[in-house]
XYZ file of C-alpha atoms in Angstrom:
618
model
C 87.046 116.705 124.552
C 89.143 115.672 121.169
C 86.045 113.386 120.181
C 83.407 116.674 121.020
C 85.765 118.584 118.709
C 86.202 116.020 116.197
C 82.444 115.727 115.662
C 81.333 119.202 115.822
C 83.896 120.408 113.263
C 82.224 118.472 110.277
C 78.868 119.776 111.477
C 79.909 123.842 111.407
C 81.832 123.194 108.205
C 78.706 121.703 106.506
C 75.939 124.140 107.769
C 78.553 127.628 106.644
C 78.928 125.415 103.445
C 74.670 125.536 103.597
C 74.614 129.030 103.899
C 76.981 130.212 101.657
C 76.732 127.938 98.497
C 73.941 130.054 97.050
C 76.348 132.710 95.830
C 79.484 129.977 95.900
C 80.706 127.255 93.477
C 83.597 124.437 93.151
C 84.101 122.895 90.069
C 85.718 119.343 90.441
C 86.986 117.022 87.304
C 88.069 113.203 88.574
C 88.212 110.228 85.835
C 85.210 107.785 85.808
C 87.734 104.765 86.398
C 91.480 104.231 86.535
C 93.083 101.048 85.288
C 95.962 99.592 86.808
C 97.535 96.170 86.924
C 98.278 93.910 90.108
C 101.328 94.562 92.002
C 101.211 98.202 90.833
C 101.035 101.867 91.593
C 97.562 103.612 91.058
C 97.209 107.092 90.687
C 93.998 109.030 90.968
C 93.994 113.110 90.419
C 91.083 115.050 91.731
C 91.316 118.697 89.875
C 89.059 121.685 91.554
C 88.880 125.310 91.088
C 86.614 128.121 92.866
C 84.432 129.938 90.447
C 84.708 133.284 92.386
C 88.112 133.999 91.625
C 87.464 137.398 93.622
C 86.772 135.478 96.367
C 89.327 132.806 97.270
C 89.089 130.748 100.256
C 91.421 131.327 102.923
C 90.892 127.635 103.778
C 90.399 124.366 101.895
C 89.776 121.215 103.218
C 90.281 117.896 101.269
C 88.942 114.109 102.262
C 89.318 111.199 100.454
C 86.883 108.306 100.935
C 86.853 104.480 100.001
C 83.440 102.656 99.575
C 83.922 99.254 100.907
C 82.743 96.133 98.301
C 79.083 95.378 98.371
C 78.723 97.951 100.644
C 76.749 101.442 100.713
C 79.012 102.907 103.163
C 82.142 105.010 102.977
C 85.618 105.129 104.719
C 87.547 108.075 105.254
C 90.743 107.255 104.585
C 92.815 110.933 104.389
C 92.220 114.100 105.278
C 93.885 117.468 104.802
C 93.782 121.308 105.232
C 95.586 124.027 105.724
C 97.643 123.418 108.868
C 97.695 119.469 108.271
C 97.823 116.049 106.108
C 96.552 112.688 108.138
C 96.126 109.435 106.656
C 93.839 107.412 108.934
C 94.814 104.534 111.088
C 93.441 101.153 110.840
C 92.203 101.308 107.266
C 93.492 98.876 104.333
C 95.206 101.935 102.925
C 97.256 102.614 106.349
C 100.752 102.570 104.956
C 99.963 102.202 101.668
C 98.713 105.761 100.176
C 100.271 109.027 99.990
C 98.585 112.175 98.531
C 99.818 115.236 96.848
C 98.647 118.603 96.755
C 99.033 121.782 95.083
C 96.728 124.786 94.241
C 94.963 122.886 91.275
C 94.232 119.881 92.716
C 94.831 116.842 94.971
C 96.364 113.331 94.030
C 95.975 110.001 95.999
C 99.038 107.524 95.188
C 97.842 103.827 96.137
C 101.429 101.495 96.076
C 100.772 97.841 95.962
C 97.680 97.488 94.332
C 95.834 94.227 95.532
C 92.603 92.793 93.700
C 90.484 94.221 96.745
C 91.536 97.548 95.670
C 88.823 97.398 92.606
C 86.605 99.980 94.637
C 85.347 103.785 93.921
C 87.691 106.229 95.825
C 86.037 110.030 96.627
C 87.603 113.139 96.474
C 85.517 115.777 98.695
C 86.896 119.372 98.646
C 85.534 122.023 101.035
C 86.185 125.745 100.439
C 83.566 126.783 103.267
C 82.257 130.113 102.002
C 83.931 129.546 98.811
C 81.495 126.211 97.956
C 82.629 122.241 98.177
C 82.101 119.461 95.638
C 82.776 115.482 95.317
C 83.357 113.352 92.737
C 84.579 110.057 92.523
C 86.714 107.087 90.309
C 86.301 103.603 89.847
C 89.511 101.756 90.269
C 90.205 98.680 88.324
C 92.472 96.095 89.081
C 93.484 93.600 86.116
C 95.856 90.441 86.410
C 96.750 88.456 83.136
C 95.639 84.631 83.852
C 98.023 81.399 82.977
C 98.354 80.405 79.630
C 95.114 77.994 79.072
C 95.202 74.150 79.109
C 93.857 72.165 76.798
C 92.773 68.473 76.757
C 91.599 66.073 74.378
C 89.219 63.356 74.852
C 91.605 60.320 74.818
C 88.965 57.460 73.374
C 87.635 57.398 70.534
C 84.137 59.207 69.418
C 81.769 57.678 67.250
C 79.824 59.561 64.444
C 76.848 57.559 65.127
C 76.491 59.290 68.475
C 73.335 60.967 68.104
C 74.384 63.236 70.962
C 77.141 65.864 71.317
C 80.403 64.379 72.957
C 82.468 65.442 74.914
C 85.763 66.509 72.398
C 88.043 68.911 74.840
C 88.005 70.950 78.060
C 90.447 73.915 78.229
C 90.929 75.896 81.518
C 92.444 79.432 81.799
C 93.785 79.902 85.887
C 93.488 82.899 88.206
C 93.061 85.596 85.848
C 91.362 89.076 87.371
C 88.555 89.369 86.280
C 87.229 86.910 85.224
C 88.704 86.086 81.577
C 86.411 84.585 78.926
C 87.176 81.374 76.386
C 86.192 80.715 72.938
C 86.748 77.643 71.134
C 88.271 76.735 67.881
C 87.922 74.325 64.888
C 90.870 74.366 61.845
C 90.935 78.045 63.048
C 87.548 79.247 62.561
C 85.459 80.012 65.757
C 82.593 77.636 66.885
C 79.410 79.199 68.059
C 76.677 77.151 70.034
C 74.337 75.484 67.839
C 71.991 73.271 69.827
C 72.274 69.391 68.926
C 75.432 70.094 67.205
C 77.728 72.241 69.801
C 77.673 72.699 73.392
C 80.111 74.799 75.329
C 79.799 74.050 78.697
C 81.668 76.839 81.395
C 82.237 76.808 85.123
C 83.571 79.825 86.652
C 85.620 79.037 90.376
C 86.338 82.496 92.875
C 89.938 81.225 94.211
C 90.375 82.417 97.822
C 92.946 84.483 96.612
C 90.496 86.495 94.369
C 91.763 85.465 91.428
C 89.160 83.658 88.935
C 89.293 80.564 87.059
C 87.425 79.264 83.889
C 87.005 76.052 82.431
C 85.269 75.025 79.848
C 84.316 71.980 77.851
C 83.546 71.813 74.407
C 80.659 68.822 73.518
C 80.408 68.285 69.809
C 78.696 66.306 67.209
C 81.727 64.685 65.237
C 81.746 63.786 61.497
C 83.946 61.202 59.680
C 85.706 64.689 58.411
C 86.811 65.705 61.958
C 89.024 62.652 62.261
C 91.691 64.966 60.422
C 90.165 68.328 62.173
C 92.428 70.147 65.010
C 90.800 71.951 67.948
C 92.291 74.706 69.850
C 90.787 77.151 72.721
C 91.249 80.652 73.043
C 91.447 83.202 76.559
C 90.657 86.531 75.879
C 90.802 88.762 79.429
C 91.086 92.476 80.114
C 94.139 94.840 80.727
C 94.555 98.105 81.040
C 93.438 99.862 78.068
C 92.798 96.648 76.033
C 91.499 93.687 75.830
C 94.032 90.509 75.269
C 93.983 86.980 74.030
C 96.034 83.701 74.843
C 95.966 80.437 72.295
C 95.994 77.511 73.360
C 98.033 74.103 71.602
C 95.327 72.356 69.015
C 94.514 68.597 69.441
C 93.324 66.077 67.384
C 90.626 63.456 68.461
C 89.951 60.022 67.403
C 86.903 59.538 65.411
C 85.066 56.040 65.148
C 83.166 55.817 62.088
C 82.289 52.565 59.950
C 83.914 51.339 56.820
C 82.361 52.494 53.428
C 85.169 51.156 51.470
C 87.219 47.853 51.561
C 90.413 46.772 49.471
C 91.599 43.812 49.099
C 95.397 42.963 47.612
C 98.087 40.561 47.502
C 100.761 40.888 49.879
C 102.839 38.241 49.381
C 104.734 36.968 46.951
C 105.528 39.465 45.135
C 105.030 38.630 41.252
C 103.091 35.892 39.492
C 102.175 32.880 41.994
C 103.026 29.425 41.478
C 102.256 25.879 42.806
C 103.590 25.652 46.189
C 103.723 29.024 47.248
C 102.178 30.254 50.184
C 100.152 33.484 49.567
C 98.878 36.238 52.302
C 96.190 38.249 51.416
C 95.387 41.544 53.147
C 92.230 43.915 53.223
C 92.006 47.140 54.372
C 88.942 49.537 54.542
C 88.584 53.185 55.509
C 86.588 52.406 58.781
C 88.254 53.937 62.297
C 89.330 51.644 64.116
C 89.803 48.973 61.390
C 87.541 46.358 61.605
C 88.225 42.337 61.152
C 87.289 41.160 57.975
C 85.671 37.826 56.736
C 87.054 36.115 53.473
C 85.569 33.979 51.129
C 85.732 33.241 47.748
C 83.247 34.500 45.166
C 82.354 30.680 44.005
C 81.617 29.790 47.324
C 79.913 33.184 49.421
C 78.334 30.807 52.152
C 81.979 29.005 53.284
C 83.993 31.452 55.440
C 87.872 30.957 54.968
C 89.886 31.037 58.412
C 91.908 34.305 58.672
C 93.230 36.369 61.280
C 92.210 40.007 61.711
C 92.751 41.475 58.002
C 94.954 38.507 56.745
C 93.998 35.201 54.999
C 96.811 33.063 54.406
C 96.857 30.130 51.288
C 98.868 27.175 52.550
C 100.740 25.524 49.670
C 98.147 26.946 46.840
C 97.598 24.657 43.649
C 95.779 25.492 40.501
C 92.621 24.593 41.984
C 92.698 27.363 44.886
C 92.415 29.931 41.597
C 89.468 32.346 41.372
C 87.841 35.727 42.859
C 88.627 36.672 46.535
C 86.448 38.733 48.405
C 87.098 40.529 52.215
C 83.765 42.466 53.852
C 84.162 44.322 56.854
C 82.338 43.565 60.132
C 81.419 46.958 61.125
C 79.951 47.576 58.055
C 75.986 48.729 58.480
C 73.507 46.089 57.336
C 72.583 48.232 54.603
C 75.578 48.737 52.674
C 77.903 45.846 50.757
C 81.261 46.988 51.354
C 83.801 44.444 50.017
C 87.286 44.314 48.535
C 87.806 41.787 45.734
C 90.978 40.112 43.948
C 91.732 37.894 41.380
C 94.018 35.154 42.338
C 95.736 33.071 39.776
C 97.667 30.101 40.645
C 100.199 29.337 37.793
C 101.474 25.722 37.424
C 103.685 23.981 35.044
C 103.082 19.363 34.689
C 105.962 17.425 34.605
C 107.363 16.865 31.286
C 106.497 14.050 28.724
C 109.215 12.936 26.841
C 108.266 10.570 23.200
C 109.640 7.838 23.392
C 109.620 7.327 26.660
C 112.379 6.675 28.817
C 114.715 4.665 25.890
C 114.750 3.891 22.062
C 116.640 1.356 19.774
C 117.701 2.769 16.451
C 119.595 1.155 13.623
C 122.440 3.027 12.101
C 121.103 4.938 9.000
C 117.978 5.704 10.885
C 116.095 8.526 11.651
C 113.628 9.640 14.764
C 111.926 12.856 15.632
C 111.870 13.331 19.694
C 109.353 15.249 21.376
C 108.688 16.627 24.618
C 106.011 18.433 26.056
C 104.848 20.363 29.550
C 101.208 21.632 30.166
C 101.525 25.109 31.627
C 99.720 28.123 31.913
C 101.891 30.416 30.891
C 104.215 29.851 27.322
C 107.124 27.731 27.862
C 110.373 27.260 26.543
C 111.876 24.199 25.545
C 116.232 23.202 24.974
C 117.642 19.946 24.532
C 120.807 18.887 25.877
C 123.215 15.860 25.822
C 126.339 15.356 27.846
C 125.554 19.171 29.155
C 126.039 20.587 25.685
C 123.078 22.161 23.964
C 122.054 19.878 21.268
C 118.263 21.782 19.959
C 115.740 24.291 21.093
C 112.133 23.390 20.832
C 109.528 21.147 21.477
C 110.975 18.282 18.989
C 114.639 17.277 18.536
C 115.152 15.527 15.122
C 117.867 12.627 15.159
C 118.694 11.897 11.112
C 121.291 9.465 9.858
C 122.109 7.980 13.344
C 125.346 6.664 14.066
C 127.511 5.779 17.291
C 127.909 9.059 17.996
C 123.814 9.534 18.426
C 123.869 7.017 21.130
C 123.666 8.526 24.872
C 121.143 10.339 27.070
C 119.024 13.559 25.613
C 117.529 16.196 28.406
C 114.864 18.259 27.773
C 114.319 21.402 29.981
C 111.193 23.104 30.279
C 111.241 26.483 31.626
C 109.024 29.323 32.275
C 110.331 32.690 31.453
C 107.838 35.173 33.250
C 108.805 32.660 36.140
C 111.505 31.457 36.403
C 111.171 29.127 39.303
C 108.546 27.176 37.467
C 110.894 24.013 35.548
C 110.670 20.825 34.470
C 113.050 17.981 32.838
C 112.713 14.899 30.715
C 114.987 12.474 28.898
C 115.356 9.495 26.333
C 118.285 7.214 26.221
C 118.691 6.781 22.388
C 120.617 3.216 21.832
C 122.099 2.685 18.207
C 122.526 -0.516 17.155
C 125.244 -2.535 14.352
C 127.672 -4.129 13.390
C 131.501 -2.830 15.234
C 133.188 0.463 13.986
C 136.769 0.743 14.558
C 137.922 3.903 15.855
C 140.453 5.625 14.155
C 140.890 6.401 10.465
C 143.321 4.117 9.923
C 142.530 0.146 9.050
C 146.098 -1.088 8.398
C 148.996 0.344 10.561
C 152.451 0.435 9.211
C 155.461 0.440 11.664
C 159.458 0.290 12.569
C 160.793 -0.452 15.644
C 163.971 -1.747 16.959
C 165.102 -5.399 17.366
C 164.530 -6.337 20.996
C 162.140 -3.170 21.974
C 158.531 -3.760 23.125
C 155.915 -2.169 21.300
C 151.485 -1.081 22.599
C 149.058 -2.139 19.958
C 145.712 -0.600 20.489
C 142.276 -1.468 19.415
C 138.995 0.285 20.169
C 135.572 -0.793 18.674
C 131.726 0.414 19.279
C 128.373 -0.647 18.302
C 125.762 -2.273 19.909
C 126.002 -5.019 20.868
C 128.986 -4.298 22.456
C 131.739 -6.076 20.399
C 134.258 -8.113 21.750
C 138.126 -8.017 20.857
C 140.420 -10.274 20.009
C 144.330 -10.410 18.149
C 145.884 -12.906 16.217
C 149.785 -11.950 16.182
C 152.337 -13.481 14.035
C 156.434 -13.067 13.751
C 156.416 -12.873 18.060
C 155.449 -15.856 20.673
C 156.220 -12.637 23.365
C 153.154 -10.408 23.789
C 150.765 -10.075 26.349
C 147.090 -7.760 26.723
C 148.221 -4.893 28.846
C 144.523 -3.309 28.752
C 141.119 -4.617 28.346
C 138.396 -2.443 29.109
C 134.630 -1.686 27.983
C 131.426 0.559 28.958
C 128.259 0.819 27.535
C 128.886 1.816 23.771
C 133.025 0.975 23.463
C 135.406 -1.946 23.857
C 139.149 -0.986 24.025
C 142.391 -3.672 24.143
C 145.732 -2.772 24.086
C 148.916 -5.473 23.496
C 152.758 -5.034 24.272
C 154.419 -7.027 21.929
C 158.340 -7.831 21.948
C 159.554 -7.063 18.295
C 162.304 -9.890 17.453
C 161.293 -10.165 13.891
C 158.914 -8.327 11.491
C 155.122 -8.638 13.046
C 152.060 -8.739 11.736
C 149.265 -8.814 13.897
C 145.010 -8.615 13.639
C 142.565 -6.880 15.798
C 139.147 -8.633 15.516
C 136.145 -6.595 16.689
C 133.092 -8.641 16.602
C 129.345 -8.570 17.440
C 126.375 -10.485 16.382
C 125.663 -8.288 13.563
C 129.032 -7.859 11.572
C 133.255 -7.828 12.434
C 135.612 -5.266 11.666
C 139.612 -6.249 11.669
C 142.758 -3.746 11.984
C 145.654 -4.524 10.866
C 149.128 -3.718 12.280
C 152.537 -4.271 10.566
C 155.812 -4.085 12.585
C 159.176 -3.911 10.597
C 162.084 -5.028 12.745
C 165.497 -2.554 12.634
C 168.733 -4.179 13.451
C 170.506 -2.939 16.253
C 174.031 -1.672 15.477
C 177.034 -1.257 17.864
C 178.874 2.426 17.045
C 181.702 3.961 18.967
C 180.845 7.302 20.549
C 182.257 10.386 18.091
C 185.128 12.250 19.209
C 183.742 15.689 20.764
C 186.286 18.611 19.461
C 185.606 20.168 23.171
C 186.899 16.634 24.492
C 190.156 16.560 22.003
C 190.692 20.382 23.278
C 191.237 19.379 26.642
C 193.849 16.144 25.988
C 196.096 18.709 23.918
C 196.394 21.802 26.367
C 196.905 18.740 29.106
C 199.777 17.190 26.886
C 201.767 20.515 26.359
C 201.652 21.540 29.540
C 202.871 18.010 30.584
C 205.461 18.008 27.665
C 207.121 21.722 29.021
C 207.296 20.807 32.451
C 209.466 17.588 31.529
C 211.537 19.860 29.056
C 211.932 22.483 31.807
C 212.959 19.206 34.387
C 215.495 17.675 31.778
C 217.086 20.923 31.076
C 217.580 21.524 35.073
C 219.557 18.214 35.186
C 221.584 18.924 32.152
C 222.421 21.910 33.500
C 223.153 20.221 36.870
C 225.511 17.463 35.399
C 227.460 20.212 33.027
C 228.524 22.334 36.727
C 229.764 18.458 38.180
C 231.447 18.051 35.453
C 229.944 15.018 34.237
C 229.697 16.097 31.092
C 232.545 17.400 29.000
C 232.659 19.757 26.405
C 232.592 18.107 23.366
C 233.222 14.314 24.344
C 230.987 13.047 20.973
C 232.945 15.482 18.249
C 235.733 17.958 18.020
C 235.524 21.558 19.170
C 237.626 23.745 17.300
C 237.817 27.478 18.250
C 239.629 29.842 16.331
C 240.599 33.271 17.662
C 240.616 35.699 14.735
C 241.991 39.208 14.572
C 239.410 41.776 16.192
C 238.546 45.018 17.515
C 236.891 45.323 21.026
C 233.598 45.199 19.835
C 233.925 42.733 17.195
C 234.082 39.208 19.091
C 233.339 35.818 17.252
C 232.815 32.355 18.577
C 232.321 29.104 16.378
C 231.531 26.139 17.561
C 231.395 22.707 15.701
C 229.706 19.698 16.728
C 228.592 15.908 15.657
C 225.544 17.494 14.007
C 223.717 13.863 14.090
C 224.127 14.155 17.641
C 222.949 17.442 18.506
C 220.034 16.693 16.430
C 218.787 13.620 18.124
C 219.273 15.282 21.294
C 217.171 17.786 20.216
C 214.402 15.785 19.044
C 214.810 13.913 21.902
C 214.207 16.729 24.176
C 211.043 18.375 22.824
C 209.660 14.887 22.191
C 209.938 14.281 25.758
C 211.800 11.114 25.568
C 208.955 9.301 24.434
C 208.882 5.669 23.401
C 207.667 3.928 20.203
C 204.783 1.169 20.277
C 207.032 -1.683 20.669
C 208.965 -0.297 23.820
C 205.944 0.403 25.570
């Protein structure tokens, strides 16, 4: 019965609507579309009014329908009239929608919008005799995609490829509706161009309803693309706008042949000398860096042994000087790409000294010695003798030779611009002549005490080496204590005991002459003398004598006093003693003593002198 009621009521209302539509009308307004983010709340308004204000309907029925995806049929999701409001059961919107109504219209509210909510929603208003109307709104749902992910090709791309090559791929996942991808090179958008730029796009509809887009960029690269930056941009719709998200940029490896090569000396730094190990390096502008072949310009057909882009020349000589070239193996046949450089190996030959080895000169002669060394650079020559500089330049003049001229002369040749280059040579000068005594005096005068030993020295130089002999008159007691010689000098020392005046001669001789040095020694007799009196010693003796005398005097005084007390010494034994008492007062007392004056003087003198005995008594 309820089914018949539900089916009969819409038919009855529809018949009534047709019969009254001639003179009544409903004006209904709805938005063409409504836009909302996935998961948000969607509101679809439905505004309506009746044209005949005098005949306002007493009964208004409102129904909301939705059209299923890819289906022409509709499904009701809500019904309301003056007496009831009802959300239809067993639909996709049961429990997710609510409808609010007032005198101006109805509003459909959808909670937690899903992707499959992108449909057409219909609002139907029926006022019976007052008229009916229907409108629709297309609900659009938006879900921004994930950030784009770009991947550049890791392998190199050759500029010689005839067709565009894959450069990079870009993917934007889980967007709704389908996002779009645009490619950029150095910030400028790329457009498809047959034979140069291709963009392959693949759209995938996920089971969740989202759309994922993958785009592949194919590009015909040129050499200038080695520094280019490629990126992709994803554009997608949002409610009321279009937004974009750009990926990071990637660089690709571009392979291109070498068009220019450069050759230079890697080591050693500075000038090259004979014996050095030289390293030449070649570099071109090709990518990847190609291997090179090396050769000399003088021998183009001879390929030098090398390793990659390096040529090593060990222990070079002046013969290795010349122009060296390198050529890349990736160069096209039509181009002669090469790098070249001039290598100069500097040298310094051994020094040549004239006269050679040794030279004999006579005293007074002159000699011009020379030293030369062939070099590729400017040289400097310095002469040394016994470690001291004696000249500069290629020649060394030796004038008025004497024995000081003898010795070894060393010439040292250096290259100021390349100090590691140096050489030296030497010449030994021998000055020949008669003996020459060392020292300005030819006659030596000496004085020495008799009995003493005297050393006499005689030194002579000459070539041939002189021999030294002695002739001594006035002393038989002498001995040679030193006799030594070197290449140029003879030296002898004798020790002579002086007993009387001595005459000595030193004879230096060789086959070119003789030189004599005379010594005259005057003997001085020895004299024995006492040691002089020392004031310091005398003062000490006097002080001791005075102290002893005082002690002796004190002892004698004590003895005499002791004997006098014992009566052993009577008063006035040797003379008369006379005491005269005169009249005196209490304050005037006079005592007179008389003794033998000679005895008193003798006693006093004896006491003062300490009872000294004369020389005869001792």
